[in-house]
Coordinates of C-alpha atoms in Angstrom, one line a residue:
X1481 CA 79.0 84.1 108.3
X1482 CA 78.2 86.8 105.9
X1483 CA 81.5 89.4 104.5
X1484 CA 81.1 92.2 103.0
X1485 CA 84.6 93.6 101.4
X1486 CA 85.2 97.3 102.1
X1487 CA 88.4 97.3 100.6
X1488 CA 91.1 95.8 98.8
X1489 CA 88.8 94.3 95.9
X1490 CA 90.5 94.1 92.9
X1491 CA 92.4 96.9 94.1
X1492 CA 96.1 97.5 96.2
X1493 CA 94.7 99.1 99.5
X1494 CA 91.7 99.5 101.7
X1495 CA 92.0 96.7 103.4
X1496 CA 88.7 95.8 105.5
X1497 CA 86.2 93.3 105.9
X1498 CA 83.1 93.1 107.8
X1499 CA 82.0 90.2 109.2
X1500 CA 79.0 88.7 111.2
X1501 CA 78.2 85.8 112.6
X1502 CA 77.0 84.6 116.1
X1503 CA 74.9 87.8 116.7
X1504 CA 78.3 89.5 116.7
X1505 CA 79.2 92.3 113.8
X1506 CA 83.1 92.8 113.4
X1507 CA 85.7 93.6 111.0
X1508 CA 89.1 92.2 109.7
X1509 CA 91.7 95.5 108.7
X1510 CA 90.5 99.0 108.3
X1511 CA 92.9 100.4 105.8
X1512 CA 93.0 103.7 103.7
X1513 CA 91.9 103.5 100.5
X1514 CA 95.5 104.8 98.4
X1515 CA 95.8 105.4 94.5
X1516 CA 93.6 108.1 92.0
X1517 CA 91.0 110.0 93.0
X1518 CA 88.0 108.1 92.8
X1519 CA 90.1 105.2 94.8
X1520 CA 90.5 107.7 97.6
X1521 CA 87.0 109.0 97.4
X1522 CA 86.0 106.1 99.4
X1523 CA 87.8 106.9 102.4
X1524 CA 84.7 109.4 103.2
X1525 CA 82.1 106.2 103.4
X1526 CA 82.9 105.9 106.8
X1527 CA 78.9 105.3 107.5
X1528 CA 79.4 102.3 105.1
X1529 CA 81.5 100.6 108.3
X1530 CA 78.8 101.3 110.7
X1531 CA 81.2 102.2 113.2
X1532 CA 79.0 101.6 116.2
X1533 CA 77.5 98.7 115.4
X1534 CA 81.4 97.2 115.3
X1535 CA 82.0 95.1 118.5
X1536 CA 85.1 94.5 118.0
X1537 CA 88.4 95.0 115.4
X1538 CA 91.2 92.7 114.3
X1539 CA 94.4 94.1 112.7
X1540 CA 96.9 92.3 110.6
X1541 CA 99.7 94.4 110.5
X1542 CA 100.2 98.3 111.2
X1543 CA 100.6 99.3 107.4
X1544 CA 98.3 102.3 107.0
X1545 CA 96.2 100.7 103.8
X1546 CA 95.2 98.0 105.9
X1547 CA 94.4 100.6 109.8
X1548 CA 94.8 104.2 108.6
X1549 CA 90.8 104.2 109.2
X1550 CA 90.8 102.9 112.6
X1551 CA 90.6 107.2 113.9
X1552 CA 87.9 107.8 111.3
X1553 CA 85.8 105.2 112.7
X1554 CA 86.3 106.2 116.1
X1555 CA 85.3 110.2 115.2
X1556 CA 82.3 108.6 114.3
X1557 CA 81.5 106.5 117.4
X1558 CA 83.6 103.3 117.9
X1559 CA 84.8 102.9 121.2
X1560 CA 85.1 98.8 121.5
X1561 CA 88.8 97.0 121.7
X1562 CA 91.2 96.8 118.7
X1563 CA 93.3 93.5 118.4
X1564 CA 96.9 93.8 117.0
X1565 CA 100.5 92.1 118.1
X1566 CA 102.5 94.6 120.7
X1567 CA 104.7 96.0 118.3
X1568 CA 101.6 96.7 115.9
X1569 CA 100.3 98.5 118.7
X1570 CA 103.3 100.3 119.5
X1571 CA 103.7 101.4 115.7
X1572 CA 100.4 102.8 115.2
X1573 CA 100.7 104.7 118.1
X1574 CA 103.0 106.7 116.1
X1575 CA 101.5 106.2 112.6
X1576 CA 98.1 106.6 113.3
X1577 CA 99.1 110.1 114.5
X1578 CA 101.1 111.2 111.5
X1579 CA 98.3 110.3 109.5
X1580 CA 96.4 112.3 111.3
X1581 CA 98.5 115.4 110.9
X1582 CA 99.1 114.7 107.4
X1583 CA 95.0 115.2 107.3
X1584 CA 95.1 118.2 109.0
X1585 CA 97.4 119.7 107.3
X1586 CA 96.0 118.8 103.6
X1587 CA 92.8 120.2 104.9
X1588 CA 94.5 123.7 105.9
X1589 CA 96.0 123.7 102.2
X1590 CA 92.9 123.3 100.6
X1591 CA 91.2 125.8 103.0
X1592 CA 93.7 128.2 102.0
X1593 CA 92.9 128.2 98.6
X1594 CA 88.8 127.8 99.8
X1595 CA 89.5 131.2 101.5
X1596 CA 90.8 132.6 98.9
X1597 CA 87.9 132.2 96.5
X1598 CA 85.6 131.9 98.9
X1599 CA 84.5 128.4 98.8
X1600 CA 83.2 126.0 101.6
X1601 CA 85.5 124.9 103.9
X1602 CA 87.2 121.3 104.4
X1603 CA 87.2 119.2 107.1
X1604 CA 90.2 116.6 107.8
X1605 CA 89.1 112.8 107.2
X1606 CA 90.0 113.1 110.6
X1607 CA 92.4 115.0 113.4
X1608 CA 94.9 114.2 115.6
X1609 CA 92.4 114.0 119.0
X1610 CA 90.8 110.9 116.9
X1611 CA 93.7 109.3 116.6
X1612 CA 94.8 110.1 120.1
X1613 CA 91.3 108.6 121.5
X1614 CA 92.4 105.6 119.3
X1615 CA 95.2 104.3 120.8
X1616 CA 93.6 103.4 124.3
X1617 CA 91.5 101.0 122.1
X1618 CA 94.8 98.9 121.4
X1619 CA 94.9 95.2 123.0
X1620 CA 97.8 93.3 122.4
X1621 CA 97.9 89.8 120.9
X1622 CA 100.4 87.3 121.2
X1623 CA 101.1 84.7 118.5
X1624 CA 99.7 81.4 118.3
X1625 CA 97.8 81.9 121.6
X1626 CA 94.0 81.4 121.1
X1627 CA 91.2 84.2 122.6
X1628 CA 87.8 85.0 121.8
X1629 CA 87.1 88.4 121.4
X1630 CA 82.9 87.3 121.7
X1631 CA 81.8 83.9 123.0
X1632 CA 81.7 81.1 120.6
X1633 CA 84.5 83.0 118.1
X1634 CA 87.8 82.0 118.5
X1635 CA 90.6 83.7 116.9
X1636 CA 94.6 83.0 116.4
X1637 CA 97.4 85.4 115.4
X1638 CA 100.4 83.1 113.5
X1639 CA 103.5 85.3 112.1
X1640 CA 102.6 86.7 108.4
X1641 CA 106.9 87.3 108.4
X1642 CA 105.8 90.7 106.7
X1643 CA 106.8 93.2 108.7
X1644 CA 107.5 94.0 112.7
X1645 CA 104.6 92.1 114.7
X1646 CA 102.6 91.3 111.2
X1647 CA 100.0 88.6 111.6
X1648 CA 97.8 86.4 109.5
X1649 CA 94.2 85.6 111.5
X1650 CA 92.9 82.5 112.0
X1651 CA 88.8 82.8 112.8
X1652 CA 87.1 79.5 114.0
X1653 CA 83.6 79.9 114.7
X1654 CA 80.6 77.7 114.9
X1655 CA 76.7 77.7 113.5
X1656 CA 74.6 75.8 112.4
X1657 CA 76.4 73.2 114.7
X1658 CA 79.0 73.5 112.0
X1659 CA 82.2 74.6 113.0
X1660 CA 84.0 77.0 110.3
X1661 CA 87.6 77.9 109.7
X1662 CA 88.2 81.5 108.2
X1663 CA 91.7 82.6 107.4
X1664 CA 92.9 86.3 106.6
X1665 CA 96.6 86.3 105.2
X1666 CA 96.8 90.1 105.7
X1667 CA 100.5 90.9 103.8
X1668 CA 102.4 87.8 103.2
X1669 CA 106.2 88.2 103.4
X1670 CA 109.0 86.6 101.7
X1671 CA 111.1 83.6 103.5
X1672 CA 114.7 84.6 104.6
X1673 CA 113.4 88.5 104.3
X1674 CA 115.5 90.9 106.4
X1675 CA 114.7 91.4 110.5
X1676 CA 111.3 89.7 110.6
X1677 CA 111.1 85.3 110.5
X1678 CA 109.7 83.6 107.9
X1679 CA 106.2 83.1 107.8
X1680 CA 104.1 80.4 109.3
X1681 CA 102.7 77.6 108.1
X1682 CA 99.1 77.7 107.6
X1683 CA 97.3 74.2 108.8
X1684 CA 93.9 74.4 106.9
X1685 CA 90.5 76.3 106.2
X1686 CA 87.5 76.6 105.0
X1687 CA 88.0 79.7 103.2
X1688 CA 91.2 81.7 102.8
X1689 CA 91.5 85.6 102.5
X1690 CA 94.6 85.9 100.1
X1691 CA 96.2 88.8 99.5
X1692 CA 98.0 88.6 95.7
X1693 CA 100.4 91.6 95.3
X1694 CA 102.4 90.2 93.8
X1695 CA 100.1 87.3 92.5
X1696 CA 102.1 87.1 88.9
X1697 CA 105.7 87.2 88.9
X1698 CA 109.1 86.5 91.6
X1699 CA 111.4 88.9 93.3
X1700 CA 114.6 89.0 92.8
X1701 CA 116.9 87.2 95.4
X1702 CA 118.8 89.2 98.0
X1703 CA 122.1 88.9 96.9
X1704 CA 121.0 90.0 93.5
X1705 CA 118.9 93.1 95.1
X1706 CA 121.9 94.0 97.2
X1707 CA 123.9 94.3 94.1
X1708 CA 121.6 96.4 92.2
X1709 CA 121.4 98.7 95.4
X1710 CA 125.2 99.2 95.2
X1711 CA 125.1 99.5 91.4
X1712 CA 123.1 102.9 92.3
X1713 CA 125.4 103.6 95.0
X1714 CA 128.4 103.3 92.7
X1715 CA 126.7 105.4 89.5
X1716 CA 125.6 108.4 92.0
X1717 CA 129.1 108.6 94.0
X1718 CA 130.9 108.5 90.5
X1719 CA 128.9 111.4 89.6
X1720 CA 129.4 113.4 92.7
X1721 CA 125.6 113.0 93.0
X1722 CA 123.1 111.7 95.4
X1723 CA 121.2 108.6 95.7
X1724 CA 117.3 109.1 96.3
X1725 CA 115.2 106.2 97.9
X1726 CA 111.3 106.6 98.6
X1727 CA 110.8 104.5 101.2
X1728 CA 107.5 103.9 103.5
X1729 CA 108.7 105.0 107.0
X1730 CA 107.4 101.3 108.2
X1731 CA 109.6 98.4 107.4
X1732 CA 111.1 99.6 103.7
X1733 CA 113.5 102.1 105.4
X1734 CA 114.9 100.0 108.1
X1735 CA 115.6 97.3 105.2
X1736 CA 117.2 99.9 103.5
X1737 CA 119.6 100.4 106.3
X1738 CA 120.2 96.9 107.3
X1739 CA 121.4 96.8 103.6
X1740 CA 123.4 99.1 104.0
X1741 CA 124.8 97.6 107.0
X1742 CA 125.5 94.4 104.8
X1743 CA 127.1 96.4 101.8
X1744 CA 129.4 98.1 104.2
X1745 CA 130.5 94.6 105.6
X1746 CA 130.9 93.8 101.7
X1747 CA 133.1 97.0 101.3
X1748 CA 130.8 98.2 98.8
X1749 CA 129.4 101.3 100.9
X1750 CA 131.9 104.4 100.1
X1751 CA 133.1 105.1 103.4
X1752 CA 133.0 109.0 103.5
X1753 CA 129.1 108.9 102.0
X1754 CA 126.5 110.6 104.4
X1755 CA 123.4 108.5 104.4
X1756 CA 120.0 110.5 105.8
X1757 CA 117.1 109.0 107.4
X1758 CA 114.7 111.8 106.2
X1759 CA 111.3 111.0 107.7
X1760 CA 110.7 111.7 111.3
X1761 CA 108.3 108.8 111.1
X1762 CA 110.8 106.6 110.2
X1763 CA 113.5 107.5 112.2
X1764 CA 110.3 106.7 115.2
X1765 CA 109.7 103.6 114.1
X1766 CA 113.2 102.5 113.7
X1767 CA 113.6 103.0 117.4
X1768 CA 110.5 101.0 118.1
X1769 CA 112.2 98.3 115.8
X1770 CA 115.4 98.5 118.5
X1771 CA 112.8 97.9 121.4
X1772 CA 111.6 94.7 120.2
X1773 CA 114.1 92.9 119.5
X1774 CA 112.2 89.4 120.4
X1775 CA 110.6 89.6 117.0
X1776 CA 113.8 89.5 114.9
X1777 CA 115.2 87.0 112.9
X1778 CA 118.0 84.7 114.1
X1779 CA 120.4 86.1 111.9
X1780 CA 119.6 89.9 112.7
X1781 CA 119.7 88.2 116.9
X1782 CA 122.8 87.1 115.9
X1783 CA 124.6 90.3 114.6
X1784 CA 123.1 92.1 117.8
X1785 CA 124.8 89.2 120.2
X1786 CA 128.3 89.9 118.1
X1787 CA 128.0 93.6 119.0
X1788 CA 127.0 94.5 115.6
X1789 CA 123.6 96.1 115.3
X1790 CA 122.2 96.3 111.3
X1791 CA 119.9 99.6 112.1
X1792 CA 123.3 101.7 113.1
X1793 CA 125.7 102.7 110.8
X1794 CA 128.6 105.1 111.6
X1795 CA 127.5 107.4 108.7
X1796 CA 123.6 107.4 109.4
X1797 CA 122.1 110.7 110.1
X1798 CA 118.6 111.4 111.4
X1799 CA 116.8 114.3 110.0
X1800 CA 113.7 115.3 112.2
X1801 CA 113.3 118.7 111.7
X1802 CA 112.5 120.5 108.6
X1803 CA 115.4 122.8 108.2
X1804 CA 117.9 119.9 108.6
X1805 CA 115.6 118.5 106.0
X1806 CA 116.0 121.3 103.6
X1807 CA 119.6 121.3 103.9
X1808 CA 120.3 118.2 102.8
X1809 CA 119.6 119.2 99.3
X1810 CA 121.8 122.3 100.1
X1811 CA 125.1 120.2 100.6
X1812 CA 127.0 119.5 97.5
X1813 CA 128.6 115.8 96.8
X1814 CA 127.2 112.7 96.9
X1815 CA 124.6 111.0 99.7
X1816 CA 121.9 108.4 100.2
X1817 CA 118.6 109.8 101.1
X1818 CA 116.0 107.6 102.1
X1819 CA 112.5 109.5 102.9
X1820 CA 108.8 109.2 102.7
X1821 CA 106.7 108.1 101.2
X1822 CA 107.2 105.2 99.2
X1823 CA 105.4 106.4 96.0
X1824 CA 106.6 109.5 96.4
X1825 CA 103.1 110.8 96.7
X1826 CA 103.5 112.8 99.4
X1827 CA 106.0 114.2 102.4
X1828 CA 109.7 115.2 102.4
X1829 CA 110.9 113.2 99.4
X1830 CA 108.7 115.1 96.5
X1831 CA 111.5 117.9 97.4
X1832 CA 114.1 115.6 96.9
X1833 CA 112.5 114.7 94.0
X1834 CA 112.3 117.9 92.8
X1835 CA 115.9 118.9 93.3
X1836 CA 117.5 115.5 91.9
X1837 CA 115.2 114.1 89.5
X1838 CA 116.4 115.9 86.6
X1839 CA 120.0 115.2 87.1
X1840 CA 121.7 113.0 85.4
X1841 CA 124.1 111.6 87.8
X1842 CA 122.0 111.6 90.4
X1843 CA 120.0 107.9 90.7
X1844 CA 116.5 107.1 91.7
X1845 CA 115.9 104.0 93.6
X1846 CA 112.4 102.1 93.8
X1847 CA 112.2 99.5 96.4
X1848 CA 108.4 98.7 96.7
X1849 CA 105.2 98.8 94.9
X1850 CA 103.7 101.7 93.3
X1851 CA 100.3 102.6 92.7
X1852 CA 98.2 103.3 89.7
X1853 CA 98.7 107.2 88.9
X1854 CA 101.2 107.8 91.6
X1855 CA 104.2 110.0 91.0
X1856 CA 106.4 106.8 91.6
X1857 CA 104.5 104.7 88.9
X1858 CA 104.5 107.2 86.7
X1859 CA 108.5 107.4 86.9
X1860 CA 108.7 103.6 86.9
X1861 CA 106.6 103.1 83.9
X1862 CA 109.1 105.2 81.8
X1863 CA 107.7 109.1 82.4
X1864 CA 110.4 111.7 80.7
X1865 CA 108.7 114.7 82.9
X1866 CA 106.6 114.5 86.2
X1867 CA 104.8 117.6 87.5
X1868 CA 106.1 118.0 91.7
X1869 CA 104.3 120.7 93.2
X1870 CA 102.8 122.5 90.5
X1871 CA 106.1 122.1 88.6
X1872 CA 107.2 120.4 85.7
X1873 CA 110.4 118.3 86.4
X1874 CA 112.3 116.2 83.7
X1875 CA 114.0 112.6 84.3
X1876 CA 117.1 112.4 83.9
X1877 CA 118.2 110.8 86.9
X1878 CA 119.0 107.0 86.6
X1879 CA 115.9 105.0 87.8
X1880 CA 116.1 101.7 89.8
X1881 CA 113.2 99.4 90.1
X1882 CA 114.2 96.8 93.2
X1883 CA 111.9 94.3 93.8
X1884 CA 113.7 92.5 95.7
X1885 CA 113.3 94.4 99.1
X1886 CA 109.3 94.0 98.5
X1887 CA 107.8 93.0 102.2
X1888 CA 105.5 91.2 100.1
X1889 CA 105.6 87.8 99.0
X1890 CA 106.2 86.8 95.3
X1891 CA 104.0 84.4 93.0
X1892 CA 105.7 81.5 93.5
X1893 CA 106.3 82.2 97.4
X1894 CA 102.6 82.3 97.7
X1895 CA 102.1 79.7 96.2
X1896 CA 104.5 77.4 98.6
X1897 CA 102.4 79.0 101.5
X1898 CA 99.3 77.9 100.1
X1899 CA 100.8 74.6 100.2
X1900 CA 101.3 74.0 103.9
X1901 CA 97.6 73.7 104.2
X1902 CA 97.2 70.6 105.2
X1903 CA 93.4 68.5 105.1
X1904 CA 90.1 69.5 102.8
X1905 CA 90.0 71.6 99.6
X1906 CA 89.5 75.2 100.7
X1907 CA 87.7 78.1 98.6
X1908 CA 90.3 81.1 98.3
X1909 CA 89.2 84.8 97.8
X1910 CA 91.8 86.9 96.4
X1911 CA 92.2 90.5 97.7
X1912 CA 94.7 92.9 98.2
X1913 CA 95.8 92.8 94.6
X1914 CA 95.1 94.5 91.2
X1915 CA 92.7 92.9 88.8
X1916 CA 94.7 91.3 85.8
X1917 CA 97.2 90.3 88.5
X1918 CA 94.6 88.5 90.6
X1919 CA 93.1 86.5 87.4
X1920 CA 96.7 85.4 86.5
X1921 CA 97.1 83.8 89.9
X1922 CA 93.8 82.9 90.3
X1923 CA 94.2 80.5 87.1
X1924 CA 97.9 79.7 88.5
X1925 CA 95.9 78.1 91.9
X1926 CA 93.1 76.6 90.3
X1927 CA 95.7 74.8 88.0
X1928 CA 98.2 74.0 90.8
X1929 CA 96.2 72.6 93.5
X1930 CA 92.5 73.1 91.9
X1931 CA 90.8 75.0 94.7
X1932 CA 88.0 77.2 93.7
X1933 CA 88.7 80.6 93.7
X1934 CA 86.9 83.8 93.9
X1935 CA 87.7 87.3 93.1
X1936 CA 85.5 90.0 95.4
X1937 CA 84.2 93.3 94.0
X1938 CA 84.1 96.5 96.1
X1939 CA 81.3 96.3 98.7
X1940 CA 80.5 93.0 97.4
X1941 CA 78.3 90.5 100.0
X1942 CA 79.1 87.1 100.6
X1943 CA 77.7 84.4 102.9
X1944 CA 80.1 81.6 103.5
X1945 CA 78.4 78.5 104.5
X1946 CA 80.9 75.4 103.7
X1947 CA 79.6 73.0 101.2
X1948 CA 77.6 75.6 99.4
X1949 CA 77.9 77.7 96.5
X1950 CA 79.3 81.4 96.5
X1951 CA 76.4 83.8 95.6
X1952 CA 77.9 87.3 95.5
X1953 CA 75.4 90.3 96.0
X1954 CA 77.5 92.9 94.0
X1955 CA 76.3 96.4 92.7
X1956 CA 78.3 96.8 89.9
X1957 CA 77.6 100.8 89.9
X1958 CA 79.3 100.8 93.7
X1959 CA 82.1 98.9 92.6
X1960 CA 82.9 100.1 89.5
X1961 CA 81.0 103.2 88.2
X1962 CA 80.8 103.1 84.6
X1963 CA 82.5 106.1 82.5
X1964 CA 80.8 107.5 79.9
X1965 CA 83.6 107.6 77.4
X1966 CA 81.1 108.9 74.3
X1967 CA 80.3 111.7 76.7
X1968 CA 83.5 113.2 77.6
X1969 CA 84.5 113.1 74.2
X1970 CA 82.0 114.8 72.6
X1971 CA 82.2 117.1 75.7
X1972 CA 85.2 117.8 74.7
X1973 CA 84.8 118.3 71.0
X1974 CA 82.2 120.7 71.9
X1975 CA 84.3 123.1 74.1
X1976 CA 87.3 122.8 71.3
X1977 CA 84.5 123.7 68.6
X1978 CA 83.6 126.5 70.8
X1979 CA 87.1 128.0 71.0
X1980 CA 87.6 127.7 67.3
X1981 CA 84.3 129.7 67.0
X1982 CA 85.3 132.4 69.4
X1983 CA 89.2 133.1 67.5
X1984 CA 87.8 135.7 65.7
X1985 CA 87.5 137.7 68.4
X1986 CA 90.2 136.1 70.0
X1987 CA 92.6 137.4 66.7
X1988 CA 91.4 141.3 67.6
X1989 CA 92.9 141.3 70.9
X1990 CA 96.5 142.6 72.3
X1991 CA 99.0 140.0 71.2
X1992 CA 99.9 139.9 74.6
X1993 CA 96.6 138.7 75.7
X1994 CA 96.6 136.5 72.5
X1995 CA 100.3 134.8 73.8
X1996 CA 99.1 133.9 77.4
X1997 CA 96.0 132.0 75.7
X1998 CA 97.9 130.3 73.5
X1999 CA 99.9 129.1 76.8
X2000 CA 97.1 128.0 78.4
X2001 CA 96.0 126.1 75.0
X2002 CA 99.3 124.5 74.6
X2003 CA 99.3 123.5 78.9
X2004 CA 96.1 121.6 77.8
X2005 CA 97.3 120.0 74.7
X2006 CA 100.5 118.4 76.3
X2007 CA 97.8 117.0 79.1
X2008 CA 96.2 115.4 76.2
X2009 CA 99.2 114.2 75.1
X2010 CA 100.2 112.8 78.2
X2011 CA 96.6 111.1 78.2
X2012 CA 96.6 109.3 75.1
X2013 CA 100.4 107.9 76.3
X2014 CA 98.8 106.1 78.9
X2015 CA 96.3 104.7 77.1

């Protein structure tokens, strides 16, 4: 079998991988690439995935850095069955599409401005009738029941526990009359994790696709994440201020309000505070959560049987449109907001953002994983100012980092799951995870249970043939372009050397037109500043 890795190679999103084996060419996950600007520049390398050359596509989980590529592949031809669980299915009907328009619309921005100045236009990564000629694609999976999607591969979903319907894969397949075992972990959850079980045990492999998120340190427990959550609750209602949660519409935000539902039961939810679901997404996919109730947790069955139903709270409001968004930030007193997207990169909660941010009894609450150079890692990480559309807004809100609601599974919850393999030493690639983090827990395995492991590069080539060597086929260039630092900076000293030369004539203009440069100049300088803080 040979893999290349499109995604998610020493890197937090993307998830893909080709595979081919017995004459057959498919792929594992077909995730947006999420993070800076060169990260994202990959999701335009659609040809890379050969789209019509794909016979067929299995999908973990819905999250959109492991499917929101699935419409770009099929713009470009694919037309062949996508695998996924029913409530997978069911949730990218409704993500897939709000991804879509989220293109669409970021494509009319920038075409605004292209008019404007009268540059070329933009196309979306893809529209709404791609994602719309996606979803007929969909064939639903149930777990632990063996198919093959081509003759001689056989494949098995088993419950990741990570969200709704999430699924590791299980690929047997034979050549060489040898008969191989590939396993893809997709997102691992955490055991006793709100709404979803706990995830299965995983019986052996040949080689194991292991995601590493969180790779080098625990979560806190739930008790102790449920505390901190009412900490925030407390500190914003004492200030007559409100409580603002990025959450990702899928899985965060209907934890949020089953905890909710479980500080209310502790009395520790003021009962006169107005909590807003602000995501329309969200507020979709928590009805698709009520629909599928099969896939909950005994405990969560439990509450439902007793008449009490964690996703409904007496004081829950659902905000679809965008005026009843707006007013939210109009009503004076304290509130819980909870609103997309989880690293507050983009949609409805960069307002709220920018209208609670800099106060000081308001409280900002983080309750997943933030990526290099987003808005929400830069707050994490200790920012005193952010810049929210176009504007520069301090911190003075209180900020709460929560890992405890993390879908993901910790270090030493991986670990135990790696465990229940059962049989032969395996080979373990490590993906979906940031570099340093993945060569902590790749020494962390290696000592623990001494399996060989691997780290993949970006568009890195493997062939996996059981009782041989790895040989990786990387081009280094592809996976990670070099930067000319010497350049830049003498680039740089150059252009400053210029403006120094030019102040002469600079010093004979109106002072007026002498204050607005010096504006720009200092603009420039405080980027610079900013710069050499991150480094």
């Amino acid at each position: 079998m040979k893999v290349t890795f499109m995604g998610a190679a020493r890197t937090v999103s993307g998830s893909c991988y080709i595979l081919e084996c017995g004459g057959k060419r498919f792929a594992v996950d077909c995730g947006m690439h999420q993070g800076n600007r060169e990260i994202e520049k990959r999701n335009w390398n659609i040809d890379a995935y050969a789209p019509k050359k794909l016979d067929f596509i299995l999908i973990t989980h819905a999250h959109i850095d492991h499917t929101g590529l699935l419409p770009a592949l099929v713009a470009k031809g694919y037309r062949n069955p996508i695998y996924c669980t029913a409530p997978t299915r069911d949730l990218l009907e409704i993500m897939l599409l709000d991804s879509a328009h989220i293109q669409e619309m970021e494509a009319e921005w920038d075409n605004r401005k292209q008019r404007r100045t009268g540059g070329d236009m933009i196309k979306p990564l893809y529209t709404v009738a791609d994602a719309e000629r996606t979803t007929p694609l969909f064939a639903a999976i149930q777990y632990s029941k063996t198919f093959e999607p081509a003759p001689g591969i056989k494949v098995t979903y088993k419950d990741a526990g990570h969200i709704l319907g999430s699924a590791f894969i299980e690929i047997e397949y034979e050549e060489d009359d040898k008969l191989t075992k590939a396993v893809f972990s997709g997102d691992l959850g955490r055991p006793e994790q709100l709404i979803v079980n706990n995830p299965s045990d995983m019986e052996c492999a040949d080689y194991l696709f292991m995601e590493s998120t969180y790779g080098n340190r625990n979560h806190v427990d739930e008790k102790g994440s449920l505390d901190e959550l009412a900490e925030a609750i407390a500190y914003s209602y004492g200030n007559g201020e409100k409580v603002v949660i990025p959450a990702f519409a899928v899985e965060r935000s209907q934890q949020i309000i089953y905890s909710l539902f479980l500080l209310k039961k502790q009395g520790k939810l003021p009962a006169d505070m107005p909590i807003y679901l602000d995501s329309p997404l969200a507020i979709r996919a928590t009805e698709i959560f009520r629909q599928h109730p099969e896939y909950f947790d005994e405990e969560t069955q439990k509450y439902i049987r007793n008449g009490e139903n964690p996703l409904d709270l007496p004081n829950l409001h659902f905000t679809q449109t965008r005026e009843q968004s707006q007013a939210i930030n109009e009503t004076q007193g304290p509130a819980i907001i909870i609103s997309a997207s989880g690293m507050a990169n983009a949609g409805r909660i960069k307002h709220h953002l920018k209208h609670n941010l800099w106060r000081p009894g308001a409280s900002v609450v983080f309750v997943g994983w933030q990526g290099v150079g987003t808005p929400g890692r830069k707050i994490v990480n200790g920012a005193d100012k952010i810049t929210i559309f176009g504007e520069e807004v301090l911190v003075k809100a209180k900020v709460f980092t929560i890992n405890g609601f993390s879908g993901h599974a910790g270090r030493d919850e991986l670990l135990n799951w790696l465990g229940t393999m059962q049989g032969k030493p395996i080979k373990v690639l490590l993906v979906h995870g940031e570099a340093e983090v993945q060569n902590e827990f790749a020494k962390l395995i290696t000592e623990k249970f001494g399996f060989e492991v691997h780290i993949p590069e970006y568009m890195e080539v493997l062939e996996l043939m059981p009782g041989k060597e790895l040989e990786p086929v990387v081009d280094l260039e592809v996976a990670r372009p070099r930067v000319d630092w010497e350049f830049l900076l003498a680039d740089s000293e150059t252009l400053y050397q210029e403006l120094r030369n030019r102040l002469r004539d600079v010093e004979k203009r109106p002072w007026v037109d002498q204050a607005e440069l010096r504006d720009k100049l200092l603009d420039i300088n405080r980027t610079i500043v900013e710069l050499v803080s991150e480094m």
